[in-house]
Amino acid sequence: ESRSQLRSRLRRERETPAPYSGITPPTLAKLALLNPHISLRLAEVPYSLPSSSPSSKSYHRSRFTPTQLIPLTVLCIVLVVQFLRPSPVPIYSTLWDPEQENVRLHSEAVCENPNIFAEPLPVSRTYRMSLLEDARRVAQEFDYPAAEVNKGVKEFIREMKEGLENHGTELSQIPTYVTAVPNGTEKGLYLAVDLGGTNFRVCSIQLHGNSTFSLTQSKVPIPRELMVAKTAKELFSFLAKQIEGFLKTHHNDHFQAHIKRRKDASATDESADEEIFQLGFTFSFPVNQSGINKGTLIRWTKGFDIEEAIGKDVCELLQTEIDALHLPVKVAALVNDTVGTLMARSYTSPGKTGALLGGIFGTGTNGAYVEKLEKITKLARTEGGANYDKTTGNMVVNTEWGSFDNSLRVLPNTQYDIDLDKESVNPGIQMFEKRVSGMFLGEILRRAILRLVKDPNVQLFKDENSSSNDIHSTTIIAEDSPLYQQWGIDTSFLSVAHEDQSVGFKITRQALERDLGIHASSVEDAEAVKILVDAIGKRSAKLSGVAIGAIAIATGSLSKTGESDSSDQVGEDEIVDIGVDGSLVEYYPGFEDYIREALREIPEIGSAGEKRIRIGIAKDGSGVGAALIALVASNAEKSEEAKE
């Protein structure tokens, strides 16, 4: 355009008012909030200030000062950032995919919402301490302090004496007519058979004379129809045939040589009896024993029911069927497996000292020990006046200590013990066994756990929500859990829990799920269960120590103390040897340690005496022990014949 046109346009623009003239800055700011496009032109906005005259309505054009532009500039920046920033994606904006969730859970854990607290919430610590305190309170009911240990020892000794003098006492003190124990130098080949349940075992034991032996055995199941046969002959004939088959298989040369000698020898020729096998018969049913190889059956148990056999001599029944097959075997001894444990330990124990005691601490519990004949005064009143070897001055006594203190004079008696006994098949008897043996410890634990579970104020196996559980889940007890079933917990569970030293008690929690159907148990749950397990197992072991300690004191076995009390060195002739067998003493961690703790708490034994007591495992009392009893019986018989 020409110079004149340009001047005309500029003049018109100066005379034309600006679009936002007459609007004050605060009003412009409000407009900018409503429309961001306005803010882009705020710097161009002229405004007029009122004249000095109050009545004047005219404004003159002017621009913003730098001081006035600062808040407007900040406002513009905030608005720009707000509109340009991308919208956040919500955490849960996508649909839940089970497969992706499973992958996420099994991959490395990433917390999407980290805990804002530096420490766990106080409620978690309160929950944990409260549960463990509840568990310890129940565990205290199983405490068996030194004072109670010593009361038990005194009562046990009293009942031992009473049982040696009288029949029908709580501690039966049954004479076994075994008058000697081996010392490890014995040699020979002997047989043993074991009828203890649904199987029948035949063994041959070669004694080497150096405290070692070799064992050969076979085992066969007993047909169900023979367990309830009409006549005793049916069962015992079957047993004799198993012995015959064993001899033909494992000792055929010996067997055939005997048959040949029988045919060649005259009726009065004693050479035919030179190779007779001496047999020990372990018969694990109640019998009234009246001699080393004589015992009448009192009643059947374990599923057997042959009425005709009751009241008959079981050794004679077996010998009759053996003789019918012309086998070179003589039933030399009727054996109790606890007595067999004592014999097996005495043969295999190190040193020259024979074992004092054989104890069973497994499914059941019992003990047999060597007693002086002069103390067994009730022998003189025994019907039939059984013959036995009196030259040794000793006899093995079967205590049947499972029935110790049936009257509950001194035994600990919690509500769990009371309820267990009330619902057992034999209420009121075997009270010591019901507190010690493996058959009952699991049931005691089950009842203790169940009491805590049923208490609404105790948080065992209970979670308010997944945040209360260290694996972010909630504990669930299956409806058919063994926890709700009598005898639902096996004692092996106690061994597993007691030994568990894994991080977070992982092994115990796995056992709770596998054996009891308790899913997603917490660390606190497992620790609470362990507290109960430890208390119940310790009480069992210390009660076992009462029986062992009482017998050691009553027999005077620790009277050779002398000057060695203050020394850590114990001579071999001062050792008191104890043979033990059973799953508790063999597999329950720390069981022997708790026994020894109880022994040290007995003043008559103390730390010095406890060091003199050697406890060792004696395996296979019903096999090796039975063979050794047959050996002792054979030697006693030969001694009697020599006198005649």
CSV table of C-alpha atoms in Angstrom, one decimal, residues 149-460:
chain,number,residue,atom,x,y,z
A,149,VAL,CA,9.6,-86.1,89.7
A,150,ASN,CA,10.7,-87.0,93.2
A,151,LYS,CA,7.2,-87.7,94.3
A,152,GLY,CA,6.8,-90.1,91.4
A,153,VAL,CA,10.1,-91.9,92.2
A,154,LYS,CA,9.1,-92.5,95.8
A,155,GLU,CA,5.7,-93.8,94.8
A,156,PHE,CA,7.2,-96.0,92.1
A,157,ILE,CA,9.6,-97.6,94.6
A,158,ARG,CA,6.7,-98.2,97.0
A,159,GLU,CA,4.7,-99.9,94.3
A,160,MET,CA,7.7,-102.0,93.2
A,161,LYS,CA,8.0,-103.4,96.7
A,162,GLU,CA,4.3,-104.0,97.0
A,163,GLY,CA,4.2,-105.9,93.7
A,164,LEU,CA,7.1,-108.2,94.7
A,165,GLU,CA,5.2,-109.2,97.8
A,166,ASN,CA,1.6,-109.5,96.6
A,167,HIS,CA,-0.5,-110.5,93.6
A,168,GLY,CA,-3.1,-108.1,92.1
A,169,THR,CA,-1.2,-104.9,92.7
A,170,GLU,CA,-1.1,-101.8,90.5
A,171,LEU,CA,2.5,-102.5,89.5
A,172,SER,CA,2.2,-106.2,88.6
A,173,GLN,CA,5.9,-107.2,89.1
A,174,ILE,CA,5.5,-110.5,87.2
A,175,PRO,CA,8.2,-113.1,87.8
A,176,THR,CA,9.5,-114.4,84.4
A,177,TYR,CA,11.6,-117.4,85.7
A,178,VAL,CA,14.5,-116.1,83.7
A,179,THR,CA,17.3,-116.2,86.3
A,180,ALA,CA,20.3,-115.0,84.3
A,181,VAL,CA,21.2,-112.5,81.6
A,182,PRO,CA,23.9,-113.1,79.0
A,183,ASN,CA,27.3,-111.3,79.0
A,184,GLY,CA,28.2,-111.4,75.3
A,185,THR,CA,30.3,-114.6,75.4
A,186,GLU,CA,27.6,-117.0,74.6
A,187,LYS,CA,27.7,-119.1,71.4
A,188,GLY,CA,25.3,-121.3,69.5
A,189,LEU,CA,22.4,-121.5,67.1
A,190,TYR,CA,18.9,-120.8,68.5
A,191,LEU,CA,15.4,-120.3,67.1
A,192,ALA,CA,12.8,-117.7,68.0
A,193,VAL,CA,9.2,-117.2,66.9
A,194,ASP,CA,7.1,-114.2,67.4
A,195,LEU,CA,3.3,-114.2,67.4
A,196,GLY,CA,2.5,-110.5,68.2
A,197,GLY,CA,-0.2,-109.5,65.8
A,198,THR,CA,-1.3,-110.3,62.3
A,199,ASN,CA,2.1,-111.7,61.3
A,200,PHE,CA,4.1,-114.7,62.4
A,201,ARG,CA,7.9,-114.4,62.4
A,202,VAL,CA,10.4,-117.2,62.5
A,203,CYS,CA,14.1,-116.4,63.2
A,204,SER,CA,17.4,-118.3,63.7
A,205,ILE,CA,20.1,-116.5,65.5
A,206,GLN,CA,23.8,-117.5,65.4
A,207,LEU,CA,25.6,-116.1,68.5
A,208,HIS,CA,29.3,-115.6,67.8
A,209,GLY,CA,30.5,-115.2,71.4
A,210,ASN,CA,31.8,-111.7,71.0
A,211,SER,CA,28.6,-109.7,71.6
A,212,THR,CA,27.7,-110.1,67.9
A,213,PHE,CA,25.2,-112.3,66.2
A,214,SER,CA,23.8,-113.2,62.7
A,215,LEU,CA,20.1,-113.3,62.1
A,216,THR,CA,18.0,-115.0,59.5
A,217,GLN,CA,14.2,-114.6,59.4
A,218,SER,CA,11.0,-115.0,57.5
A,219,LYS,CA,7.6,-113.5,58.1
A,220,VAL,CA,4.2,-114.6,57.0
A,221,PRO,CA,0.7,-113.1,57.5
A,222,ILE,CA,-1.8,-115.1,59.5
A,223,PRO,CA,-4.9,-115.9,57.5
A,224,ARG,CA,-7.9,-114.2,59.0
A,225,GLU,CA,-9.9,-117.4,59.3
A,226,LEU,CA,-7.2,-118.8,61.6
A,227,MET,CA,-7.4,-115.8,63.9
A,228,VAL,CA,-11.0,-116.7,64.7
A,229,ALA,CA,-10.7,-120.5,64.3
A,230,LYS,CA,-12.9,-122.9,66.3
A,231,THR,CA,-10.0,-124.8,67.7
A,232,ALA,CA,-6.5,-123.9,68.9
A,233,LYS,CA,-5.1,-126.8,66.8
A,234,GLU,CA,-5.9,-125.0,63.6
A,235,LEU,CA,-3.8,-121.9,64.5
A,236,PHE,CA,-0.9,-123.7,66.2
A,237,SER,CA,-0.6,-126.3,63.4
A,238,PHE,CA,-0.2,-123.5,61.0
A,239,LEU,CA,2.6,-122.0,63.1
A,240,ALA,CA,4.4,-125.4,63.3
A,241,LYS,CA,4.3,-125.7,59.6
A,242,GLN,CA,5.9,-122.3,59.2
A,243,ILE,CA,8.7,-123.4,61.4
A,244,GLU,CA,9.1,-126.6,59.3
A,245,GLY,CA,9.3,-124.6,56.1
A,246,PHE,CA,11.9,-122.2,57.7
A,247,LEU,CA,14.1,-125.1,58.7
A,248,LYS,CA,13.9,-126.7,55.3
A,249,THR,CA,14.8,-123.4,53.6
A,250,HIS,CA,17.5,-122.1,55.8
A,251,HIS,CA,18.8,-125.1,57.8
A,252,ASN,CA,18.1,-128.0,55.5
A,253,ASP,CA,21.3,-129.9,56.2
A,254,HIS,CA,20.7,-129.7,59.9
A,255,PHE,CA,17.1,-130.7,59.5
A,256,GLN,CA,17.9,-133.7,57.2
A,257,ALA,CA,20.7,-134.9,59.5
A,258,HIS,CA,18.2,-134.9,62.4
A,259,ILE,CA,15.7,-137.0,60.4
A,260,LYS,CA,18.4,-139.5,59.5
A,261,ARG,CA,19.5,-139.9,63.1
A,262,ARG,CA,15.9,-140.4,64.2
A,263,LYS,CA,15.5,-143.2,61.8
A,264,ASP,CA,18.9,-144.8,62.7
A,265,ALA,CA,18.7,-144.4,66.4
A,266,SER,CA,16.9,-146.7,68.8
A,267,ALA,CA,14.1,-145.5,71.0
A,268,THR,CA,16.4,-145.2,73.9
A,269,ASP,CA,19.3,-143.6,72.1
A,270,GLU,CA,19.8,-140.1,73.2
A,271,SER,CA,21.9,-139.1,70.2
A,272,ALA,CA,18.7,-138.3,68.3
A,273,ASP,CA,18.2,-135.3,70.6
A,274,GLU,CA,21.7,-133.9,70.3
A,275,GLU,CA,20.8,-131.4,67.5
A,276,ILE,CA,17.5,-130.1,68.9
A,277,PHE,CA,16.9,-126.4,68.3
A,278,GLN,CA,16.1,-124.5,71.5
A,279,LEU,CA,13.3,-122.1,70.7
A,280,GLY,CA,12.1,-118.9,72.4
A,281,PHE,CA,8.4,-118.2,71.9
A,282,THR,CA,7.4,-114.5,72.0
A,283,PHE,CA,3.7,-114.5,72.7
A,284,SER,CA,2.3,-111.0,72.9
A,285,PHE,CA,-1.0,-111.7,74.5
A,286,PRO,CA,-2.0,-111.7,78.2
A,287,VAL,CA,-0.8,-115.0,79.9
A,288,ASN,CA,-0.4,-116.2,83.4
A,289,GLN,CA,3.2,-117.4,83.4
A,290,SER,CA,4.0,-120.2,85.9
A,291,GLY,CA,7.4,-121.3,84.5
A,292,ILE,CA,10.0,-120.3,82.0
A,293,ASN,CA,8.2,-122.3,79.3
A,294,LYS,CA,4.7,-122.4,80.9
A,295,GLY,CA,1.9,-119.9,80.6
A,296,THR,CA,-1.8,-120.1,80.3
A,297,LEU,CA,-3.7,-117.8,78.0
A,298,ILE,CA,-5.9,-115.2,79.9
A,299,ARG,CA,-7.6,-113.6,76.9
A,300,TRP,CA,-7.0,-112.8,73.2
A,301,THR,CA,-6.5,-109.3,71.8
A,302,LYS,CA,-5.5,-107.7,68.5
A,303,GLY,CA,-8.3,-109.4,66.5
A,304,PHE,CA,-7.8,-113.0,67.7
A,305,ASP,CA,-10.7,-114.9,69.1
A,306,ILE,CA,-10.2,-118.6,69.6
A,307,GLU,CA,-12.2,-119.4,72.7
A,308,GLU,CA,-11.0,-123.0,73.1
A,309,ALA,CA,-7.4,-121.8,73.7
A,310,ILE,CA,-8.2,-119.6,76.7
A,311,GLY,CA,-6.9,-121.2,79.9
A,312,LYS,CA,-4.5,-123.5,78.1
A,313,ASP,CA,-0.7,-123.5,78.1
A,314,VAL,CA,0.4,-121.9,74.9
A,315,CYS,CA,3.9,-123.4,74.9
A,316,GLU,CA,2.3,-126.9,75.2
A,317,LEU,CA,-0.1,-126.1,72.3
A,318,LEU,CA,2.8,-125.2,70.1
A,319,GLN,CA,5.1,-128.1,71.2
A,320,THR,CA,2.3,-130.6,70.4
A,321,GLU,CA,2.1,-129.5,66.8
A,322,ILE,CA,5.9,-129.3,66.5
A,323,ASP,CA,6.2,-132.9,67.7
A,324,ALA,CA,3.4,-134.0,65.3
A,325,LEU,CA,5.7,-132.9,62.4
A,326,HIS,CA,8.8,-134.5,64.1
A,327,LEU,CA,10.7,-131.3,64.0
A,328,PRO,CA,14.0,-131.0,65.9
A,329,VAL,CA,12.7,-128.1,68.0
A,330,LYS,CA,11.9,-127.6,71.7
A,331,VAL,CA,9.9,-124.7,73.1
A,332,ALA,CA,12.4,-123.7,75.8
A,333,ALA,CA,11.0,-120.3,76.9
A,334,LEU,CA,7.9,-118.2,76.9
A,335,VAL,CA,9.1,-114.7,76.2
A,336,ASN,CA,7.8,-111.2,76.9
A,337,ASP,CA,9.2,-108.7,74.3
A,338,THR,CA,10.3,-106.3,77.1
A,339,VAL,CA,12.3,-109.1,78.8
A,340,GLY,CA,13.7,-109.9,75.3
A,341,THR,CA,14.9,-106.2,75.1
A,342,LEU,CA,16.8,-106.6,78.4
A,343,MET,CA,18.4,-109.8,77.1
A,344,ALA,CA,19.4,-108.4,73.7
A,345,ARG,CA,21.0,-105.3,75.4
A,346,SER,CA,22.8,-107.5,77.9
A,347,TYR,CA,24.4,-109.5,75.1
A,348,THR,CA,25.4,-106.7,72.8
A,349,SER,CA,26.3,-104.0,75.4
A,350,PRO,CA,29.9,-102.9,75.6
A,351,GLY,CA,31.9,-103.9,78.6
A,352,LYS,CA,31.5,-106.9,81.0
A,353,THR,CA,28.6,-105.6,83.0
A,354,GLY,CA,25.2,-107.1,82.2
A,355,ALA,CA,22.2,-104.8,81.6
A,356,LEU,CA,20.0,-103.9,84.6
A,357,LEU,CA,16.9,-102.9,82.8
A,358,GLY,CA,15.2,-103.2,79.4
A,359,GLY,CA,12.6,-100.6,78.6
A,360,ILE,CA,10.1,-100.1,75.7
A,361,PHE,CA,9.2,-96.5,74.8
A,362,GLY,CA,7.2,-96.8,71.6
A,363,THR,CA,3.6,-97.4,70.8
A,364,GLY,CA,3.3,-98.7,74.4
A,365,THR,CA,5.7,-98.7,77.3
A,366,ASN,CA,6.9,-101.3,79.7
A,367,GLY,CA,10.1,-102.4,81.6
A,368,ALA,CA,11.8,-105.5,82.9
A,369,TYR,CA,14.7,-105.6,85.3
A,370,VAL,CA,17.0,-107.9,87.2
A,371,GLU,CA,15.8,-108.3,90.8
A,372,LYS,CA,17.2,-110.3,93.8
A,373,LEU,CA,15.3,-113.5,94.3
A,374,GLU,CA,15.0,-112.9,98.0
A,375,LYS,CA,12.9,-109.8,97.4
A,376,ILE,CA,10.3,-111.7,95.3
A,377,THR,CA,8.5,-113.1,98.3
A,378,LYS,CA,5.3,-113.8,96.4
A,379,LEU,CA,7.0,-116.7,94.5
A,380,ALA,CA,6.6,-118.8,97.6
A,381,ARG,CA,2.8,-118.5,97.3
A,382,THR,CA,2.7,-119.1,93.5
A,383,GLU,CA,0.3,-122.0,92.6
A,384,GLY,CA,2.1,-125.1,91.4
A,385,GLY,CA,5.4,-124.2,92.8
A,386,ALA,CA,7.3,-123.7,89.5
A,387,ASN,CA,10.8,-125.0,89.2
A,388,TYR,CA,13.5,-122.5,88.3
A,389,ASP,CA,17.3,-122.1,88.7
A,390,LYS,CA,18.0,-120.6,92.2
A,391,THR,CA,21.7,-120.7,91.9
A,392,THR,CA,22.1,-117.2,90.4
A,393,GLY,CA,20.2,-115.5,93.2
A,394,ASN,CA,18.4,-113.3,90.6
A,395,MET,CA,15.3,-113.3,88.4
A,396,VAL,CA,14.1,-111.0,85.7
A,397,VAL,CA,10.8,-109.2,86.7
A,398,ASN,CA,8.4,-107.9,84.2
A,399,THR,CA,7.1,-104.7,85.9
A,400,GLU,CA,4.1,-104.0,83.5
A,401,TRP,CA,4.8,-100.4,84.5
A,402,GLY,CA,2.1,-99.1,82.1
A,403,SER,CA,-0.3,-99.5,85.0
A,404,PHE,CA,1.9,-97.5,87.5
A,405,ASP,CA,-0.2,-95.3,89.8
A,406,ASN,CA,-3.6,-96.1,88.3
A,407,SER,CA,-5.0,-94.4,91.4
A,408,LEU,CA,-3.4,-91.1,90.3
A,409,ARG,CA,-1.7,-90.4,93.6
A,410,VAL,CA,1.2,-88.7,92.0
A,411,LEU,CA,0.9,-88.8,88.2
A,412,PRO,CA,0.2,-85.4,86.5
A,413,ASN,CA,-3.4,-85.2,85.5
A,414,THR,CA,-4.6,-82.4,83.1
A,415,GLN,CA,-8.0,-82.1,81.6
A,416,TYR,CA,-6.6,-83.5,78.4
A,417,ASP,CA,-5.5,-86.6,80.2
A,418,ILE,CA,-8.9,-86.9,81.9
A,419,ASP,CA,-10.8,-86.6,78.7
A,420,LEU,CA,-8.5,-89.0,76.8
A,421,ASP,CA,-8.9,-91.7,79.5
A,422,LYS,CA,-12.6,-91.3,79.7
A,423,GLU,CA,-13.0,-91.9,75.9
A,424,SER,CA,-10.4,-94.7,75.7
A,425,VAL,CA,-11.2,-98.4,75.4
A,426,ASN,CA,-9.8,-99.1,78.9
A,427,PRO,CA,-10.7,-96.2,81.2
A,428,GLY,CA,-9.1,-96.2,84.6
A,429,ILE,CA,-6.1,-98.4,83.8
A,430,GLN,CA,-2.7,-98.0,82.1
A,431,MET,CA,-2.6,-94.4,83.4
A,432,PHE,CA,1.2,-94.2,83.2
A,433,GLU,CA,1.2,-95.5,79.7
A,434,LYS,CA,-1.4,-93.0,78.6
A,435,ARG,CA,1.0,-90.2,79.6
A,436,VAL,CA,4.1,-91.7,78.2
A,437,SER,CA,3.7,-93.9,75.1
A,438,GLY,CA,3.5,-92.9,71.5
A,439,MET,CA,0.0,-94.2,71.1
A,440,PHE,CA,-1.4,-91.5,73.3
A,441,LEU,CA,0.9,-88.4,72.9
A,442,GLY,CA,-0.6,-87.5,69.5
A,443,GLU,CA,-4.1,-87.6,71.0
A,444,ILE,CA,-3.0,-85.4,73.9
A,445,LEU,CA,-1.6,-82.9,71.5
A,446,ARG,CA,-4.8,-82.9,69.4
A,447,ARG,CA,-6.9,-82.1,72.4
A,448,ALA,CA,-4.7,-79.3,73.5
A,449,ILE,CA,-4.7,-77.7,70.0
A,450,LEU,CA,-8.4,-78.1,69.7
A,451,ARG,CA,-9.0,-76.3,72.9
A,452,LEU,CA,-7.1,-73.3,71.6
A,453,VAL,CA,-8.9,-73.4,68.2
A,454,LYS,CA,-12.3,-73.5,69.9
A,455,ASP,CA,-11.5,-70.5,72.1
A,456,PRO,CA,-12.9,-67.4,70.3
A,457,ASN,CA,-10.3,-65.2,72.1
A,458,VAL,CA,-7.3,-67.2,70.8
A,459,GLN,CA,-6.1,-66.5,67.3
A,460,LEU,CA,-4.7,-70.0,66.5
